mmCIF file of N, CA, C and O in Angstrom:
data_model
loop_
_atom_site.group_PDB
_atom_site.id
_atom_site.type_symbol
_atom_site.label_atom_id
_atom_site.label_comp_id
_atom_site.label_asym_id
_atom_site.label_seq_id
_atom_site.Cartn_x
_atom_site.Cartn_y
_atom_site.Cartn_z
ATOM 1 N N MET A 27 48.141 -28.101 80.648
ATOM 2 C CA MET A 27 47.193 -28.489 79.618
ATOM 3 C C MET A 27 46.735 -27.235 78.885
ATOM 4 O O MET A 27 46.408 -26.232 79.488
ATOM 5 N N ASP A 28 46.692 -27.331 77.589
ATOM 6 C CA ASP A 28 46.199 -26.240 76.757
ATOM 7 C C ASP A 28 44.674 -26.202 76.861
ATOM 8 O O ASP A 28 44.011 -27.247 76.801
ATOM 9 N N ILE A 29 44.138 -25.003 77.017
ATOM 10 C CA ILE A 29 42.680 -24.858 77.178
ATOM 11 C C ILE A 29 41.920 -25.455 75.996
ATOM 12 O O ILE A 29 40.836 -26.001 76.147
ATOM 13 N N LYS A 30 42.490 -25.387 74.809
ATOM 14 C CA LYS A 30 41.809 -25.912 73.618
ATOM 15 C C LYS A 30 41.671 -27.429 73.628
ATOM 16 O O LYS A 30 40.835 -27.981 72.923
ATOM 17 N N THR A 31 42.503 -28.108 74.413
ATOM 18 C CA THR A 31 42.448 -29.564 74.468
ATOM 19 C C THR A 31 41.789 -30.072 75.747
ATOM 20 O O THR A 31 41.722 -31.281 75.970
ATOM 21 N N HIS A 32 41.271 -29.160 76.554
ATOM 22 C CA HIS A 32 40.595 -29.564 77.788
ATOM 23 C C HIS A 32 39.288 -30.278 77.417
ATOM 24 O O HIS A 32 38.550 -29.841 76.528
ATOM 25 N N PRO A 33 38.970 -31.398 78.076
ATOM 26 C CA PRO A 33 37.757 -32.163 77.726
ATOM 27 C C PRO A 33 36.464 -31.352 77.790
ATOM 28 O O PRO A 33 35.576 -31.539 76.954
ATOM 29 N N THR A 34 36.353 -30.442 78.745
ATOM 30 C CA THR A 34 35.135 -29.632 78.842
ATOM 31 C C THR A 34 35.004 -28.697 77.651
ATOM 32 O O THR A 34 33.910 -28.523 77.099
ATOM 33 N N VAL A 35 36.113 -28.097 77.236
ATOM 34 C CA VAL A 35 36.091 -27.196 76.076
ATOM 35 C C VAL A 35 35.756 -27.986 74.816
ATOM 36 O O VAL A 35 34.943 -27.545 73.997
ATOM 37 N N ILE A 36 36.349 -29.141 74.664
ATOM 38 C CA ILE A 36 36.069 -29.985 73.485
ATOM 39 C C ILE A 36 34.594 -30.380 73.448
ATOM 40 O O ILE A 36 33.946 -30.294 72.402
ATOM 41 N N ALA A 37 34.035 -30.767 74.585
ATOM 42 C CA ALA A 37 32.616 -31.147 74.642
ATOM 43 C C ALA A 37 31.725 -29.959 74.327
ATOM 44 O O ALA A 37 30.729 -30.090 73.596
ATOM 45 N N TYR A 38 32.063 -28.785 74.857
ATOM 46 C CA TYR A 38 31.263 -27.585 74.602
ATOM 47 C C TYR A 38 31.273 -27.236 73.112
ATOM 48 O O TYR A 38 30.236 -26.938 72.526
ATOM 49 N N GLN A 39 32.438 -27.290 72.506
ATOM 50 C CA GLN A 39 32.544 -26.931 71.090
ATOM 51 C C GLN A 39 31.903 -27.969 70.175
ATOM 52 O O GLN A 39 31.516 -27.649 69.055
ATOM 53 N N ALA A 40 31.760 -29.203 70.628
ATOM 54 C CA ALA A 40 31.173 -30.262 69.805
ATOM 55 C C ALA A 40 29.651 -30.249 69.820
ATOM 56 O O ALA A 40 29.016 -30.869 68.970
ATOM 57 N N ARG A 41 29.049 -29.535 70.779
ATOM 58 C CA ARG A 41 27.594 -29.549 70.866
ATOM 59 C C ARG A 41 26.979 -28.797 69.694
ATOM 60 O O ARG A 41 27.554 -27.824 69.188
ATOM 61 N N PRO A 42 25.817 -29.234 69.229
ATOM 62 C CA PRO A 42 25.165 -28.564 68.095
ATOM 63 C C PRO A 42 24.683 -27.171 68.505
ATOM 64 O O PRO A 42 24.319 -26.934 69.654
ATOM 65 N N THR A 43 24.712 -26.278 67.554
ATOM 66 C CA THR A 43 24.228 -24.918 67.819
ATOM 67 C C THR A 43 22.900 -24.718 67.106
ATOM 68 O O THR A 43 22.675 -25.238 66.017
ATOM 69 N N ASN A 44 22.028 -23.968 67.727
ATOM 70 C CA ASN A 44 20.744 -23.616 67.143
ATOM 71 C C ASN A 44 20.628 -22.103 67.152
ATOM 72 O O ASN A 44 20.294 -21.518 68.175
ATOM 73 N N PRO A 45 20.929 -21.457 66.022
ATOM 74 C CA PRO A 45 20.818 -20.002 65.985
ATOM 75 C C PRO A 45 19.384 -19.559 66.288
ATOM 76 O O PRO A 45 18.421 -20.214 65.892
ATOM 77 N N LEU A 46 19.253 -18.455 67.001
ATOM 78 C CA LEU A 46 17.936 -17.910 67.313
ATOM 79 C C LEU A 46 17.448 -17.057 66.154
ATOM 80 O O LEU A 46 18.220 -16.343 65.520
ATOM 81 N N SER A 47 16.163 -17.090 65.905
ATOM 82 C CA SER A 47 15.574 -16.241 64.868
ATOM 83 C C SER A 47 15.405 -14.833 65.431
ATOM 84 O O SER A 47 15.456 -14.611 66.644
ATOM 85 N N ALA A 48 15.169 -13.883 64.543
ATOM 86 C CA ALA A 48 14.929 -12.504 64.968
ATOM 87 C C ALA A 48 13.708 -12.434 65.880
ATOM 88 O O ALA A 48 13.705 -11.705 66.872
ATOM 89 N N GLU A 49 12.681 -13.227 65.575
ATOM 90 C CA GLU A 49 11.474 -13.221 66.410
ATOM 91 C C GLU A 49 11.778 -13.723 67.821
ATOM 92 O O GLU A 49 11.279 -13.177 68.804
ATOM 93 N N GLU A 50 12.606 -14.774 67.921
ATOM 94 C CA GLU A 50 12.966 -15.300 69.244
ATOM 95 C C GLU A 50 13.796 -14.286 70.035
ATOM 96 O O GLU A 50 13.569 -14.082 71.229
ATOM 97 N N LEU A 51 14.758 -13.644 69.349
ATOM 98 C CA LEU A 51 15.572 -12.631 70.029
ATOM 99 C C LEU A 51 14.719 -11.457 70.490
ATOM 100 O O LEU A 51 14.903 -10.937 71.590
ATOM 101 N N ARG A 52 13.791 -11.041 69.649
ATOM 102 C CA ARG A 52 12.902 -9.936 70.009
ATOM 103 C C ARG A 52 12.053 -10.316 71.231
ATOM 104 O O ARG A 52 11.927 -9.544 72.176
ATOM 105 N N ARG A 53 11.497 -11.510 71.222
ATOM 106 C CA ARG A 53 10.676 -11.971 72.345
ATOM 107 C C ARG A 53 11.487 -12.009 73.635
ATOM 108 O O ARG A 53 11.032 -11.549 74.675
ATOM 109 N N ILE A 54 12.708 -12.533 73.573
ATOM 110 C CA ILE A 54 13.561 -12.595 74.765
ATOM 111 C C ILE A 54 13.852 -11.196 75.281
ATOM 112 O O ILE A 54 13.790 -10.938 76.498
ATOM 113 N N GLY A 55 14.153 -10.257 74.389
ATOM 114 C CA GLY A 55 14.419 -8.879 74.803
ATOM 115 C C GLY A 55 13.222 -8.235 75.466
ATOM 116 O O GLY A 55 13.343 -7.595 76.517
ATOM 117 N N LEU A 56 12.045 -8.406 74.879
ATOM 118 C CA LEU A 56 10.829 -7.819 75.442
ATOM 119 C C LEU A 56 10.471 -8.459 76.782
ATOM 120 O O LEU A 56 10.094 -7.764 77.724
ATOM 121 N N GLU A 57 10.633 -9.780 76.878
ATOM 122 C CA GLU A 57 10.352 -10.465 78.144
ATOM 123 C C GLU A 57 11.344 -10.071 79.237
ATOM 124 O O GLU A 57 11.040 -10.185 80.420
ATOM 125 N N SER A 58 12.514 -9.602 78.823
ATOM 126 C CA SER A 58 13.546 -9.200 79.788
ATOM 127 C C SER A 58 13.409 -7.748 80.221
ATOM 128 O O SER A 58 14.225 -7.259 80.996
ATOM 129 N N GLY A 59 12.405 -7.062 79.681
ATOM 130 C CA GLY A 59 12.135 -5.708 80.136
ATOM 131 C C GLY A 59 12.381 -4.591 79.144
ATOM 132 O O GLY A 59 12.118 -3.432 79.440
ATOM 133 N N ALA A 60 12.886 -4.908 77.962
ATOM 134 C CA ALA A 60 13.073 -3.862 76.954
ATOM 135 C C ALA A 60 11.711 -3.384 76.467
ATOM 136 O O ALA A 60 10.753 -4.151 76.401
ATOM 137 N N ASP A 61 11.626 -2.101 76.124
ATOM 138 C CA ASP A 61 10.392 -1.553 75.569
ATOM 139 C C ASP A 61 10.286 -1.826 74.072
ATOM 140 O O ASP A 61 9.195 -1.871 73.517
ATOM 141 N N ASP A 62 11.437 -2.004 73.424
ATOM 142 C CA ASP A 62 11.459 -2.332 72.006
ATOM 143 C C ASP A 62 12.793 -3.001 71.698
ATOM 144 O O ASP A 62 13.765 -2.835 72.431
ATOM 145 N N VAL A 63 12.820 -3.748 70.622
ATOM 146 C CA VAL A 63 14.028 -4.438 70.187
ATOM 147 C C VAL A 63 14.136 -4.243 68.685
ATOM 148 O O VAL A 63 13.154 -4.395 67.963
ATOM 149 N N GLY A 64 15.328 -3.875 68.232
ATOM 150 C CA GLY A 64 15.539 -3.674 66.806
ATOM 151 C C GLY A 64 16.818 -4.343 66.346
ATOM 152 O O GLY A 64 17.680 -4.712 67.148
ATOM 153 N N PHE A 65 16.945 -4.503 65.046
ATOM 154 C CA PHE A 65 18.102 -5.151 64.446
ATOM 155 C C PHE A 65 18.632 -4.263 63.340
ATOM 156 O O PHE A 65 17.872 -3.764 62.525
ATOM 157 N N VAL A 66 19.969 -4.070 63.320
ATOM 158 C CA VAL A 66 20.595 -3.187 62.349
ATOM 159 C C VAL A 66 21.758 -3.926 61.695
ATOM 160 O O VAL A 66 22.624 -4.463 62.393
ATOM 161 N N SER A 67 21.794 -3.943 60.376
ATOM 162 C CA SER A 67 22.905 -4.561 59.660
ATOM 163 C C SER A 67 24.190 -3.802 59.952
ATOM 164 O O SER A 67 24.208 -2.568 60.003
ATOM 165 N N ILE A 68 25.284 -4.528 60.137
ATOM 166 C CA ILE A 68 26.575 -3.907 60.417
ATOM 167 C C ILE A 68 27.036 -3.032 59.248
ATOM 168 O O ILE A 68 27.868 -2.153 59.415
ATOM 169 N N ASP A 69 26.470 -3.243 58.073
ATOM 170 C CA ASP A 69 26.860 -2.481 56.882
ATOM 171 C C ASP A 69 26.164 -1.132 56.753
ATOM 172 O O ASP A 69 26.506 -0.356 55.862
ATOM 173 N N ARG A 70 25.201 -0.840 57.620
ATOM 174 C CA ARG A 70 24.480 0.434 57.518
ATOM 175 C C ARG A 70 25.432 1.612 57.727
ATOM 176 O O ARG A 70 26.265 1.593 58.623
ATOM 177 N N PRO A 71 25.311 2.659 56.912
ATOM 178 C CA PRO A 71 26.198 3.817 57.038
ATOM 179 C C PRO A 71 26.103 4.496 58.411
ATOM 180 O O PRO A 71 27.064 5.113 58.869
ATOM 181 N N GLU A 72 24.970 4.346 59.091
ATOM 182 C CA GLU A 72 24.805 4.957 60.408
ATOM 183 C C GLU A 72 25.782 4.378 61.435
ATOM 184 O O GLU A 72 26.043 4.984 62.473
ATOM 185 N N LEU A 73 26.325 3.199 61.155
ATOM 186 C CA LEU A 73 27.272 2.571 62.080
ATOM 187 C C LEU A 73 28.732 2.803 61.690
ATOM 188 O O LEU A 73 29.637 2.233 62.303
ATOM 189 N N ASP A 74 28.963 3.669 60.701
ATOM 190 C CA ASP A 74 30.334 3.911 60.239
ATOM 191 C C ASP A 74 31.291 4.252 61.377
ATOM 192 O O ASP A 74 32.403 3.733 61.429
ATOM 193 N N SER A 75 30.870 5.095 62.291
ATOM 194 C CA SER A 75 31.771 5.540 63.361
ATOM 195 C C SER A 75 32.014 4.459 64.416
ATOM 196 O O SER A 75 32.985 4.542 65.173
ATOM 197 N N ASP A 76 31.170 3.435 64.469
ATOM 198 C CA ASP A 76 31.291 2.375 65.476
ATOM 199 C C ASP A 76 31.741 1.028 64.908
ATOM 200 O O ASP A 76 32.133 0.141 65.664
ATOM 201 N N ARG A 77 31.678 0.877 63.593
ATOM 202 C CA ARG A 77 31.908 -0.432 62.965
ATOM 203 C C ARG A 77 33.270 -1.026 63.331
ATOM 204 O O ARG A 77 33.383 -2.208 63.671
ATOM 205 N N GLU A 78 34.314 -0.233 63.275
ATOM 206 C CA GLU A 78 35.660 -0.748 63.563
ATOM 207 C C GLU A 78 35.744 -1.330 64.972
ATOM 208 O O GLU A 78 36.285 -2.418 65.176
ATOM 209 N N ASP A 79 35.195 -0.614 65.952
ATOM 210 C CA ASP A 79 35.225 -1.103 67.336
ATOM 211 C C ASP A 79 34.398 -2.374 67.496
ATOM 212 O O ASP A 79 34.814 -3.319 68.173
ATOM 213 N N ILE A 80 33.220 -2.395 66.879
ATOM 214 C CA ILE A 80 32.355 -3.577 66.976
ATOM 215 C C ILE A 80 33.058 -4.795 66.389
ATOM 216 O O ILE A 80 33.110 -5.857 67.010
ATOM 217 N N LEU A 81 33.640 -4.637 65.201
ATOM 218 C CA LEU A 81 34.272 -5.770 64.539
ATOM 219 C C LEU A 81 35.576 -6.192 65.212
ATOM 220 O O LEU A 81 35.961 -7.356 65.145
ATOM 221 N N ARG A 82 36.241 -5.267 65.882
ATOM 222 C CA ARG A 82 37.445 -5.636 66.626
ATOM 223 C C ARG A 82 37.070 -6.557 67.793
ATOM 224 O O ARG A 82 37.754 -7.533 68.073
ATOM 225 N N MET A 83 35.972 -6.249 68.473
ATOM 226 C CA MET A 83 35.548 -7.051 69.625
ATOM 227 C C MET A 83 34.778 -8.313 69.207
ATOM 228 O O MET A 83 34.889 -9.350 69.855
ATOM 229 N N PHE A 84 33.982 -8.193 68.147
ATOM 230 C CA PHE A 84 33.140 -9.305 67.681
ATOM 231 C C PHE A 84 33.301 -9.442 66.168
ATOM 232 O O PHE A 84 32.445 -8.992 65.398
ATOM 233 N N PRO A 85 34.391 -10.067 65.698
ATOM 234 C CA PRO A 85 34.718 -10.097 64.267
ATOM 235 C C PRO A 85 33.652 -10.724 63.363
ATOM 236 O O PRO A 85 33.584 -10.386 62.190
ATOM 237 N N ALA A 86 32.835 -11.603 63.887
ATOM 238 C CA ALA A 86 31.836 -12.274 63.046
ATOM 239 C C ALA A 86 30.518 -11.519 62.968
ATOM 240 O O ALA A 86 29.557 -12.018 62.387
ATOM 241 N N THR A 87 30.458 -10.313 63.521
ATOM 242 C CA THR A 87 29.204 -9.552 63.570
ATOM 243 C C THR A 87 28.650 -9.296 62.180
ATOM 244 O O THR A 87 29.354 -8.862 61.281
ATOM 245 N N ARG A 88 27.359 -9.566 62.036
ATOM 246 C CA ARG A 88 26.626 -9.218 60.813
ATOM 247 C C ARG A 88 25.453 -8.307 61.137
ATOM 248 O O ARG A 88 24.997 -7.543 60.297
ATOM 249 N N THR A 89 24.955 -8.408 62.370
ATOM 250 C CA THR A 89 23.795 -7.630 62.797
ATOM 251 C C THR A 89 24.008 -7.162 64.225
ATOM 252 O O THR A 89 24.548 -7.888 65.044
ATOM 253 N N VAL A 90 23.561 -5.942 64.508
ATOM 254 C CA VAL A 90 23.605 -5.401 65.860
ATOM 255 C C VAL A 90 22.182 -5.431 66.411
ATOM 256 O O VAL A 90 21.234 -5.035 65.737
ATOM 257 N N VAL A 91 22.039 -5.947 67.629
ATOM 258 C CA VAL A 91 20.737 -5.992 68.289
ATOM 259 C C VAL A 91 20.647 -4.767 69.195
ATOM 260 O O VAL A 91 21.534 -4.523 70.005
ATOM 261 N N CYS A 92 19.572 -3.997 69.028
ATOM 262 C CA CYS A 92 19.377 -2.788 69.820
ATOM 263 C C CYS A 92 18.223 -3.008 70.796
ATOM 264 O O CYS A 92 17.127 -3.356 70.385
ATOM 265 N N LEU A 93 18.519 -2.813 72.086
ATOM 266 C CA LEU A 93 17.490 -2.909 73.120
ATOM 267 C C LEU A 93 17.146 -1.489 73.544
ATOM 268 O O LEU A 93 18.023 -0.731 73.951
ATOM 269 N N ILE A 94 15.877 -1.133 73.467
ATOM 270 C CA ILE A 94 15.427 0.204 73.808
ATOM 271 C C ILE A 94 14.639 0.155 75.106
ATOM 272 O O ILE A 94 13.719 -0.657 75.245
ATOM 273 N N CYS A 95 15.031 0.993 76.057
ATOM 274 C CA CYS A 95 14.348 1.062 77.342
ATOM 275 C C CYS A 95 14.038 2.525 77.663
ATOM 276 O O CYS A 95 14.913 3.383 77.515
ATOM 277 N N ARG A 96 12.811 2.795 78.054
ATOM 278 C CA ARG A 96 12.425 4.151 78.453
ATOM 279 C C ARG A 96 13.059 4.496 79.787
ATOM 280 O O ARG A 96 13.222 3.637 80.659
ATOM 281 N N MET A 97 13.417 5.758 79.926
ATOM 282 C CA MET A 97 14.002 6.222 81.186
ATOM 283 C C MET A 97 13.241 7.458 81.645
ATOM 284 O O MET A 97 12.658 8.180 80.841
ATOM 285 N N ASN A 98 13.236 7.697 82.933
ATOM 286 C CA ASN A 98 12.588 8.896 83.469
ATOM 287 C C ASN A 98 13.352 10.123 83.082
ATOM 288 O O ASN A 98 14.514 10.167 83.015
#
């Protein structure tokens, strides 16, 4: 059986999606222990050296979520 035609995969793909807002993502990050959470557009020049790798792994990327944690 092809994985794309498996009933579980079909049911999973048919379920409605609810994208999270930036506020919800920030809250989840902070509740999970991050000290700060930021969002960076994939088009920012600061990501030039990483953009190719990011888009190869996650082609639909439009924004990068940054989790900041203090370290000793």
